Amino acid sequence: MPSYDKFFWGAAASAYQVEGGIDNDWSEAGFDAGKAAGHYNRFEEDFDLAKSLGHNVHRFSIEWSRIEPEEGKFSQKEIEHYQKVIDALRERRMEPFVTLWHFTNPVWFSKIGGWKNKNAAQYFERYVDFAARNLKEVKFWLTVNEPLVYAKNAYFSGIWPPGKQSFFDLFSVIAHFVNAHRLSYEKIHQHILGARVGIAKNNIYFDEEKSWHWLKRIAEYWWNEYFLNKISKHQDFIGLNYYFHKHIEGLKFSPEKAHSVSDLGWGIFPEGLYFVLRELKKYQKPIYITENGLADAKDEKRSQFIKDHIFWMKKAMAEGIDVQGYFHWSLLDNFEWDKGFKPRFGLVEVDYKILSRKIRPSAYDYKKIIEQS
Ligand code: BGC
């Protein structure tokens, strides 16, 4: 195993958002990513770009629906594909961070109730068992990406498939994710000596007008802490996805204090990263910032966004918070779930017609920060 005394700098992505050619519960529900960024056949070229931009790590996800297209039937061909992806990273001296689940499910799994199924965690564990047995050279694993974001959007507000709106479902799905993570954690450790396992957790910085402190605490507890508390004995590191803050005044949660907004109207509030990192200190685990980024088609705000977030990350580190890596979201423009292809999150621009790539200026500014660090 290589040594990990260096800080990881890189970018993150997920299978359905970039690969293309995937049939899963999203495509079935009409949110079809089609050929996406064509990354499935272009991963080597994309990793060359990442390497040329100074990255020494890359976070990507493997697609459950490719690996287990029918219940209990695992695809040797697809796992070999991901072995090649991992080899391609290693050849470029980039560390692979593998996410096992990033919002998408095989169609057969959604047909039996998806994450509501009482045995959801066990179905997931069986897939994880196959993946970990076959990808033993991977050290860093993220079992699930943002389980609360998914549970909220898919089972409460209903904007993502399967489009449910039920409090009861919301809580049972979250419980199944807790269980799925714990089982997967054990499974990966059974197969891989020295593996490091965590999740990617979306945390928000809630700032408040003083009199609303009690509400801030409730919001922090449910959104930022609850899930991490539940898995505290089953994680080797914390993966933090930080995008924005919410300002609390009364029952209004808004991006009011933001310095400016992204193309999606999300408030940009870099110091929130510092406060969110401080909140994580109590877990006494290494932290990787597994996602941080913005939709900015014109690339007007991305350089400053990266610079400012890294400034606040370093301030937290100077105060003793053990941050060991930063992954920008994302390497390439990609399929942004219910919002389609319009939002542009990439350090690298993708022309979806011909699938060509063009490095954005901010990617070079990020490279400079990496080189100076
Ligand atoms: C998700 C990504 C998504 C990004 C921007 C994160 O919550 O993990 O899949 O593209 O946010 O919305």
Short mmCIF file of C-alpha atoms and ligand atoms in Angstrom, two decimals:
data_model
loop_
_atom_site.label_atom_id
_atom_site.label_comp_id
_atom_site.label_asym_id
_atom_site.label_seq_id
_atom_site.Cartn_x
_atom_site.Cartn_y
_atom_site.Cartn_z
CA MET A 1 0.00 0.00 0.00
CA PRO A 2 1.28 3.50 -0.77
CA SER A 3 1.78 5.92 2.09
CA TYR A 4 -0.69 8.72 2.78
CA ASP A 5 1.39 11.40 4.36
CA LYS A 6 0.45 13.85 1.61
CA PHE A 7 -2.65 16.02 1.46
CA PHE A 8 -5.15 14.88 -1.17
CA TRP A 9 -6.13 17.44 -3.79
CA GLY A 10 -8.56 16.55 -6.50
CA ALA A 11 -12.13 16.45 -7.73
CA ALA A 12 -15.21 14.29 -7.25
CA ALA A 13 -17.79 12.82 -9.62
CA SER A 14 -20.48 10.15 -9.70
CA ALA A 15 -21.22 7.41 -12.21
CA TYR A 16 -24.69 8.36 -13.42
CA GLN A 17 -23.77 12.02 -13.72
CA VAL A 18 -20.86 11.46 -16.11
CA GLU A 19 -20.56 7.95 -17.50
CA GLY A 20 -23.44 7.62 -19.97
CA GLY A 21 -25.29 4.48 -21.07
CA ILE A 22 -26.81 3.57 -17.70
CA ASP A 23 -30.28 2.13 -17.10
CA ASN A 24 -31.39 2.62 -13.52
CA ASP A 25 -34.30 3.93 -11.47
CA TRP A 26 -33.65 7.51 -12.64
CA SER A 27 -33.65 6.72 -16.38
CA GLU A 28 -36.73 4.57 -15.78
CA ALA A 29 -38.47 7.54 -14.11
CA GLY A 30 -37.71 9.86 -17.04
CA PHE A 31 -34.60 11.57 -15.61
CA ASP A 32 -32.45 10.18 -18.36
CA ALA A 33 -28.76 11.12 -18.35
CA GLY A 34 -28.36 9.50 -21.78
CA LYS A 35 -24.73 9.58 -22.83
CA ALA A 36 -23.97 12.14 -20.08
CA ALA A 37 -20.33 13.24 -20.44
CA GLY A 38 -19.33 9.95 -22.06
CA HIS A 39 -16.85 9.31 -19.25
CA TYR A 40 -17.36 5.53 -19.35
CA ASN A 41 -15.29 5.39 -22.55
CA ARG A 42 -13.14 8.44 -21.92
CA PHE A 43 -11.95 7.94 -18.37
CA GLU A 44 -8.28 7.75 -19.36
CA GLU A 45 -8.41 11.03 -21.22
CA ASP A 46 -10.30 12.61 -18.29
CA PHE A 47 -7.74 11.36 -15.78
CA ASP A 48 -4.97 12.79 -17.99
CA LEU A 49 -6.68 16.16 -17.65
CA ALA A 50 -7.02 15.81 -13.88
CA LYS A 51 -3.38 14.82 -13.62
CA SER A 52 -2.31 17.78 -15.75
CA LEU A 53 -4.26 19.99 -13.30
CA GLY A 54 -2.19 18.79 -10.37
CA HIS A 55 -4.72 16.36 -8.83
CA ASN A 56 -3.32 13.47 -6.80
CA VAL A 57 -6.69 11.88 -5.96
CA HIS A 58 -10.03 11.28 -7.64
CA ARG A 59 -13.41 10.42 -6.15
CA PHE A 60 -15.84 8.51 -8.37
CA SER A 61 -18.71 6.11 -7.86
CA ILE A 62 -19.35 2.64 -9.17
CA GLU A 63 -22.83 2.07 -10.51
CA TRP A 64 -24.81 -0.61 -8.67
CA SER A 65 -27.11 -1.13 -11.67
CA ARG A 66 -24.12 -2.03 -13.86
CA ILE A 67 -22.60 -4.40 -11.29
CA GLU A 68 -25.86 -6.13 -10.35
CA PRO A 69 -28.22 -5.58 -13.28
CA GLU A 70 -30.50 -8.39 -12.12
CA GLU A 71 -31.07 -9.36 -8.52
CA GLY A 72 -28.23 -11.59 -7.33
CA LYS A 73 -26.50 -11.67 -10.76
CA PHE A 74 -23.19 -9.87 -10.76
CA SER A 75 -21.42 -8.68 -13.88
CA GLN A 76 -17.79 -9.70 -14.18
CA LYS A 77 -17.42 -7.46 -17.22
CA GLU A 78 -18.53 -4.34 -15.36
CA ILE A 79 -16.41 -4.95 -12.29
CA GLU A 80 -13.45 -5.40 -14.64
CA HIS A 81 -14.28 -2.03 -16.13
CA TYR A 82 -13.97 -0.42 -12.71
CA GLN A 83 -10.74 -2.32 -12.09
CA LYS A 84 -9.41 -0.64 -15.22
CA VAL A 85 -10.61 2.74 -13.95
CA ILE A 86 -8.71 2.17 -10.70
CA ASP A 87 -5.60 1.00 -12.56
CA ALA A 88 -5.76 4.10 -14.76
CA LEU A 89 -5.74 6.29 -11.66
CA ARG A 90 -2.90 4.39 -10.05
CA GLU A 91 -0.85 4.61 -13.26
CA ARG A 92 -1.19 8.37 -12.98
CA ARG A 93 -0.27 8.25 -9.28
CA MET A 94 -3.76 9.37 -8.28
CA GLU A 95 -5.44 7.78 -5.28
CA PRO A 96 -8.92 6.32 -5.95
CA PHE A 97 -11.74 7.18 -3.52
CA VAL A 98 -14.60 4.86 -4.39
CA THR A 99 -18.24 5.69 -3.62
CA LEU A 100 -20.50 2.63 -3.64
CA TRP A 101 -23.81 4.43 -3.90
CA HIS A 102 -24.49 7.91 -5.23
CA PHE A 103 -28.29 8.36 -5.45
CA THR A 104 -28.99 5.66 -8.08
CA ASN A 105 -30.49 2.18 -7.82
CA PRO A 106 -30.89 -0.82 -10.10
CA VAL A 107 -34.40 -1.03 -11.55
CA TRP A 108 -35.03 -4.41 -9.88
CA PHE A 109 -34.23 -2.86 -6.49
CA SER A 110 -36.61 0.06 -7.01
CA LYS A 111 -39.31 -2.41 -8.08
CA ILE A 112 -39.15 -4.17 -4.72
CA GLY A 113 -39.53 -0.86 -2.87
CA GLY A 114 -35.98 0.50 -3.08
CA TRP A 115 -34.70 1.93 0.20
CA LYS A 116 -38.09 1.40 1.81
CA ASN A 117 -37.76 -2.35 1.52
CA LYS A 118 -37.17 -3.76 5.00
CA ASN A 119 -34.20 -5.74 3.68
CA ALA A 120 -32.71 -2.83 1.69
CA ALA A 121 -29.54 -2.84 3.80
CA GLN A 122 -29.00 -6.56 3.20
CA TYR A 123 -29.44 -6.19 -0.57
CA PHE A 124 -26.93 -3.39 -0.52
CA GLU A 125 -24.52 -5.39 1.63
CA ARG A 126 -24.52 -8.23 -0.90
CA TYR A 127 -23.49 -5.79 -3.65
CA VAL A 128 -20.82 -4.27 -1.40
CA ASP A 129 -19.51 -7.74 -0.65
CA PHE A 130 -19.01 -8.38 -4.36
CA ALA A 131 -17.42 -4.98 -4.97
CA ALA A 132 -14.99 -5.17 -2.05
CA ARG A 133 -13.94 -8.75 -2.87
CA ASN A 134 -13.12 -7.67 -6.40
CA LEU A 135 -11.58 -4.27 -5.78
CA LYS A 136 -9.21 -5.17 -2.97
CA GLU A 137 -6.57 -2.66 -3.99
CA VAL A 138 -8.86 0.25 -3.05
CA LYS A 139 -8.10 1.71 0.34
CA PHE A 140 -10.62 4.58 0.61
CA TRP A 141 -14.33 3.77 0.46
CA LEU A 142 -17.44 5.90 0.79
CA THR A 143 -20.42 3.64 1.27
CA VAL A 144 -23.23 6.12 0.59
CA ASN A 145 -23.40 9.70 -0.61
CA GLU A 146 -25.61 12.20 1.25
CA PRO A 147 -28.24 9.78 2.56
CA LEU A 148 -30.30 12.60 4.11
CA VAL A 149 -30.39 14.68 0.92
CA TYR A 150 -31.60 11.62 -0.97
CA ALA A 151 -34.14 10.58 1.68
CA LYS A 152 -35.53 14.12 1.78
CA ASN A 153 -35.76 14.57 -2.00
CA ALA A 154 -36.95 11.07 -2.87
CA TYR A 155 -39.24 10.29 0.08
CA PHE A 156 -40.34 13.60 1.56
CA SER A 157 -40.43 16.45 -0.99
CA GLY A 158 -40.82 13.86 -3.74
CA ILE A 159 -38.77 15.69 -6.39
CA TRP A 160 -36.51 12.65 -7.05
CA PRO A 161 -37.59 9.13 -7.87
CA PRO A 162 -39.55 7.37 -6.47
CA GLY A 163 -41.32 10.69 -5.74
CA LYS A 164 -42.83 9.83 -2.36
CA GLN A 165 -44.04 12.36 0.18
CA SER A 166 -44.25 10.69 3.53
CA PHE A 167 -42.76 11.33 6.95
CA PHE A 168 -42.95 7.68 7.76
CA ASP A 169 -40.98 6.71 4.64
CA LEU A 170 -38.43 9.40 5.31
CA PHE A 171 -37.54 7.93 8.69
CA SER A 172 -37.61 4.30 7.66
CA VAL A 173 -35.35 5.04 4.66
CA ILE A 174 -32.86 6.88 6.88
CA ALA A 175 -32.81 3.93 9.30
CA HIS A 176 -32.11 1.58 6.39
CA PHE A 177 -29.19 3.75 5.27
CA VAL A 178 -27.71 3.68 8.77
CA ASN A 179 -27.93 -0.08 8.74
CA ALA A 180 -26.60 -0.36 5.17
CA HIS A 181 -23.59 1.71 6.08
CA ARG A 182 -22.81 -0.29 9.22
CA LEU A 183 -23.06 -3.62 7.41
CA SER A 184 -20.96 -2.33 4.52
CA TYR A 185 -18.35 -0.98 6.89
CA GLU A 186 -17.91 -4.45 8.40
CA LYS A 187 -17.93 -6.12 5.00
CA ILE A 188 -15.23 -3.91 3.52
CA HIS A 189 -13.04 -4.40 6.57
CA GLN A 190 -13.52 -8.15 6.34
CA HIS A 191 -12.12 -8.15 2.82
CA ILE A 192 -9.53 -5.39 2.87
CA LEU A 193 -6.86 -5.03 5.49
CA GLY A 194 -6.21 -1.38 6.25
CA ALA A 195 -9.28 -0.10 4.38
CA ARG A 196 -10.59 3.32 5.38
CA VAL A 197 -14.37 3.59 5.25
CA GLY A 198 -16.77 6.51 5.67
CA ILE A 199 -19.72 8.24 4.04
CA ALA A 200 -20.06 11.54 2.22
CA LYS A 201 -22.23 13.70 4.45
CA ASN A 202 -23.83 16.96 3.37
CA ASN A 203 -23.61 19.43 6.24
CA ILE A 204 -24.97 22.97 6.26
CA TYR A 205 -23.80 25.89 8.30
CA PHE A 206 -26.82 27.28 10.14
CA ASP A 207 -26.23 30.80 11.32
CA GLU A 208 -28.89 32.60 13.29
CA GLU A 209 -30.22 35.76 14.79
CA LYS A 210 -29.35 35.33 18.46
CA SER A 211 -32.85 34.69 19.71
CA TRP A 212 -33.19 31.77 17.33
CA HIS A 213 -30.28 29.77 18.76
CA TRP A 214 -32.57 26.94 19.92
CA LEU A 215 -33.80 26.46 16.34
CA LYS A 216 -30.24 26.44 15.03
CA ARG A 217 -29.44 23.65 17.49
CA ILE A 218 -32.43 21.59 16.33
CA ALA A 219 -31.46 22.09 12.68
CA GLU A 220 -27.83 21.22 13.38
CA TYR A 221 -28.78 18.15 15.32
CA TRP A 222 -31.11 16.68 12.71
CA TRP A 223 -29.28 17.68 9.57
CA ASN A 224 -25.60 17.68 10.56
CA GLU A 225 -25.22 15.37 13.55
CA TYR A 226 -27.92 12.72 13.76
CA PHE A 227 -26.63 10.41 11.03
CA LEU A 228 -22.98 10.81 12.01
CA ASN A 229 -23.88 9.98 15.63
CA LYS A 230 -25.64 6.84 14.48
CA ILE A 231 -22.56 5.59 12.61
CA SER A 232 -19.89 6.98 14.92
CA LYS A 233 -18.53 3.52 15.73
CA HIS A 234 -18.49 2.62 12.06
CA GLN A 235 -16.39 5.20 10.34
CA ASP A 236 -12.68 5.72 9.90
CA PHE A 237 -13.00 9.24 8.55
CA ILE A 238 -15.67 11.83 7.85
CA GLY A 239 -16.42 12.80 4.26
CA LEU A 240 -17.88 16.30 4.28
CA ASN A 241 -19.84 17.77 1.37
CA TYR A 242 -20.17 21.50 1.95
CA TYR A 243 -22.12 23.75 -0.40
CA PHE A 244 -23.88 26.51 1.56
CA HIS A 245 -25.21 28.03 4.74
CA LYS A 246 -28.77 28.74 5.85
CA HIS A 247 -29.59 31.82 7.80
CA ILE A 248 -32.25 31.24 10.44
CA GLU A 249 -34.60 33.98 11.43
CA GLY A 250 -37.89 32.76 12.71
CA LEU A 251 -39.00 29.78 10.71
CA LYS A 252 -37.36 31.23 7.61
CA PHE A 253 -34.21 29.43 6.40
CA SER A 254 -32.55 31.54 3.71
CA PRO A 255 -29.16 32.19 2.10
CA GLU A 256 -29.50 35.76 3.32
CA LYS A 257 -25.95 36.27 4.56
CA ALA A 258 -24.40 34.97 1.33
CA HIS A 259 -21.81 37.12 -0.45
CA SER A 260 -23.17 36.21 -3.87
CA VAL A 261 -25.04 33.36 -5.55
CA SER A 262 -24.27 30.60 -8.03
CA ASP A 263 -26.18 29.95 -11.26
CA LEU A 264 -28.57 27.81 -9.20
CA GLY A 265 -29.19 30.68 -6.78
CA TRP A 266 -27.28 28.93 -4.00
CA GLY A 267 -25.67 31.41 -1.63
CA ILE A 268 -21.88 31.45 -1.55
CA PHE A 269 -20.67 31.53 2.05
CA PRO A 270 -17.09 30.20 2.34
CA GLU A 271 -16.67 30.88 6.07
CA GLY A 272 -19.48 28.38 6.64
CA LEU A 273 -16.99 25.66 5.75
CA TYR A 274 -14.83 26.71 8.69
CA PHE A 275 -17.74 26.56 11.14
CA VAL A 276 -18.97 23.23 9.81
CA LEU A 277 -15.46 21.79 10.15
CA ARG A 278 -15.30 23.03 13.72
CA GLU A 279 -18.55 21.25 14.50
CA LEU A 280 -17.01 18.00 13.27
CA LYS A 281 -14.02 18.22 15.57
CA LYS A 282 -15.80 16.36 18.35
CA TYR A 283 -15.84 13.15 16.30
CA GLN A 284 -12.04 13.06 16.41
CA LYS A 285 -11.69 11.55 12.95
CA PRO A 286 -9.72 12.66 9.92
CA ILE A 287 -11.91 14.72 7.59
CA TYR A 288 -11.92 14.79 3.81
CA ILE A 289 -13.91 17.51 2.10
CA THR A 290 -15.45 15.11 -0.38
CA GLU A 291 -17.44 17.79 -2.28
CA ASN A 292 -17.46 21.56 -2.58
CA GLY A 293 -18.36 23.48 -5.70
CA LEU A 294 -20.82 25.65 -7.59
CA ALA A 295 -22.79 25.92 -10.81
CA ASP A 296 -21.04 28.67 -12.79
CA ALA A 297 -21.34 28.31 -16.56
CA LYS A 298 -19.33 31.44 -17.29
CA ASP A 299 -16.60 30.49 -14.83
CA GLU A 300 -16.77 33.97 -13.33
CA LYS A 301 -16.94 32.99 -9.67
CA ARG A 302 -15.27 29.60 -9.46
CA SER A 303 -11.67 30.77 -8.92
CA GLN A 304 -12.61 33.02 -6.03
CA PHE A 305 -14.97 30.37 -4.66
CA ILE A 306 -12.16 27.81 -4.53
CA LYS A 307 -9.66 30.26 -3.11
CA ASP A 308 -12.00 31.39 -0.35
CA HIS A 309 -13.13 27.91 0.67
CA ILE A 310 -9.55 26.70 0.83
CA PHE A 311 -8.64 29.75 2.91
CA TRP A 312 -11.30 28.81 5.50
CA MET A 313 -10.35 25.14 5.35
CA LYS A 314 -6.73 26.08 6.13
CA LYS A 315 -7.84 28.29 9.00
CA ALA A 316 -9.64 25.30 10.51
CA MET A 317 -6.54 23.16 9.99
CA ALA A 318 -4.35 25.78 11.66
CA GLU A 319 -6.66 25.46 14.67
CA GLY A 320 -6.02 21.73 14.88
CA ILE A 321 -8.83 20.25 12.78
CA ASP A 322 -7.54 17.23 10.96
CA VAL A 323 -8.50 17.86 7.32
CA GLN A 324 -6.64 15.55 4.96
CA GLY A 325 -8.08 16.27 1.55
CA TYR A 326 -10.17 18.58 -0.63
CA PHE A 327 -12.24 17.36 -3.60
CA HIS A 328 -13.79 19.97 -5.84
CA TRP A 329 -17.21 19.14 -7.28
CA SER A 330 -16.71 18.39 -10.06
CA LEU A 331 -14.03 17.45 -12.56
CA LEU A 332 -16.43 17.63 -15.53
CA ASP A 333 -19.73 19.29 -16.28
CA ASN A 334 -22.37 16.66 -15.58
CA PHE A 335 -26.00 15.62 -15.28
CA GLU A 336 -27.40 17.55 -12.32
CA TRP A 337 -30.22 15.20 -11.31
CA ASP A 338 -33.72 16.77 -11.57
CA LYS A 339 -32.12 19.93 -13.03
CA GLY A 340 -30.66 18.19 -16.07
CA PHE A 341 -27.61 19.40 -17.98
CA LYS A 342 -27.96 23.15 -17.61
CA PRO A 343 -26.01 23.71 -14.37
CA ARG A 344 -22.27 23.64 -15.06
CA PHE A 345 -20.23 22.39 -12.12
CA GLY A 346 -17.07 21.33 -13.99
CA LEU A 347 -13.48 22.44 -13.69
CA VAL A 348 -13.60 21.15 -17.24
CA GLU A 349 -16.33 22.21 -19.66
CA VAL A 350 -18.08 19.50 -21.66
CA ASP A 351 -19.65 20.09 -25.06
CA TYR A 352 -22.47 17.55 -24.81
CA LYS A 353 -22.99 17.37 -28.57
CA ILE A 354 -19.54 16.11 -29.45
CA LEU A 355 -18.37 15.23 -25.92
CA SER A 356 -15.25 17.36 -26.24
CA ARG A 357 -13.54 18.79 -23.15
CA LYS A 358 -12.17 22.26 -22.47
CA ILE A 359 -10.34 23.20 -19.29
CA ARG A 360 -11.85 26.25 -17.59
CA PRO A 361 -9.47 29.01 -16.38
CA SER A 362 -10.47 28.38 -12.73
CA ALA A 363 -9.04 24.86 -13.01
CA TYR A 364 -5.60 26.42 -13.55
CA ASP A 365 -6.10 28.69 -10.55
CA TYR A 366 -6.94 25.62 -8.46
CA LYS A 367 -3.78 24.01 -9.83
CA LYS A 368 -1.73 26.99 -8.64
CA ILE A 369 -3.19 26.68 -5.14
CA ILE A 370 -2.28 22.99 -5.13
CA GLU A 371 1.28 23.70 -6.25
CA GLN A 372 1.77 26.40 -3.62
CA SER A 373 0.45 24.23 -0.79
C1 BGC B 1 -24.34 15.71 -4.84
C2 BGC B 1 -23.91 15.77 -6.29
C3 BGC B 1 -24.49 17.02 -6.93
C4 BGC B 1 -23.98 18.23 -6.21
C5 BGC B 1 -24.47 19.55 -6.76
C6 BGC B 1 -24.24 17.03 -4.12
O1 BGC B 1 -25.28 17.14 -3.20
O2 BGC B 1 -23.61 14.72 -4.17
O3 BGC B 1 -24.30 14.61 -6.94
O4 BGC B 1 -24.20 17.10 -8.30
O5 BGC B 1 -24.42 18.17 -4.88
O6 BGC B 1 -25.84 19.65 -6.62
#
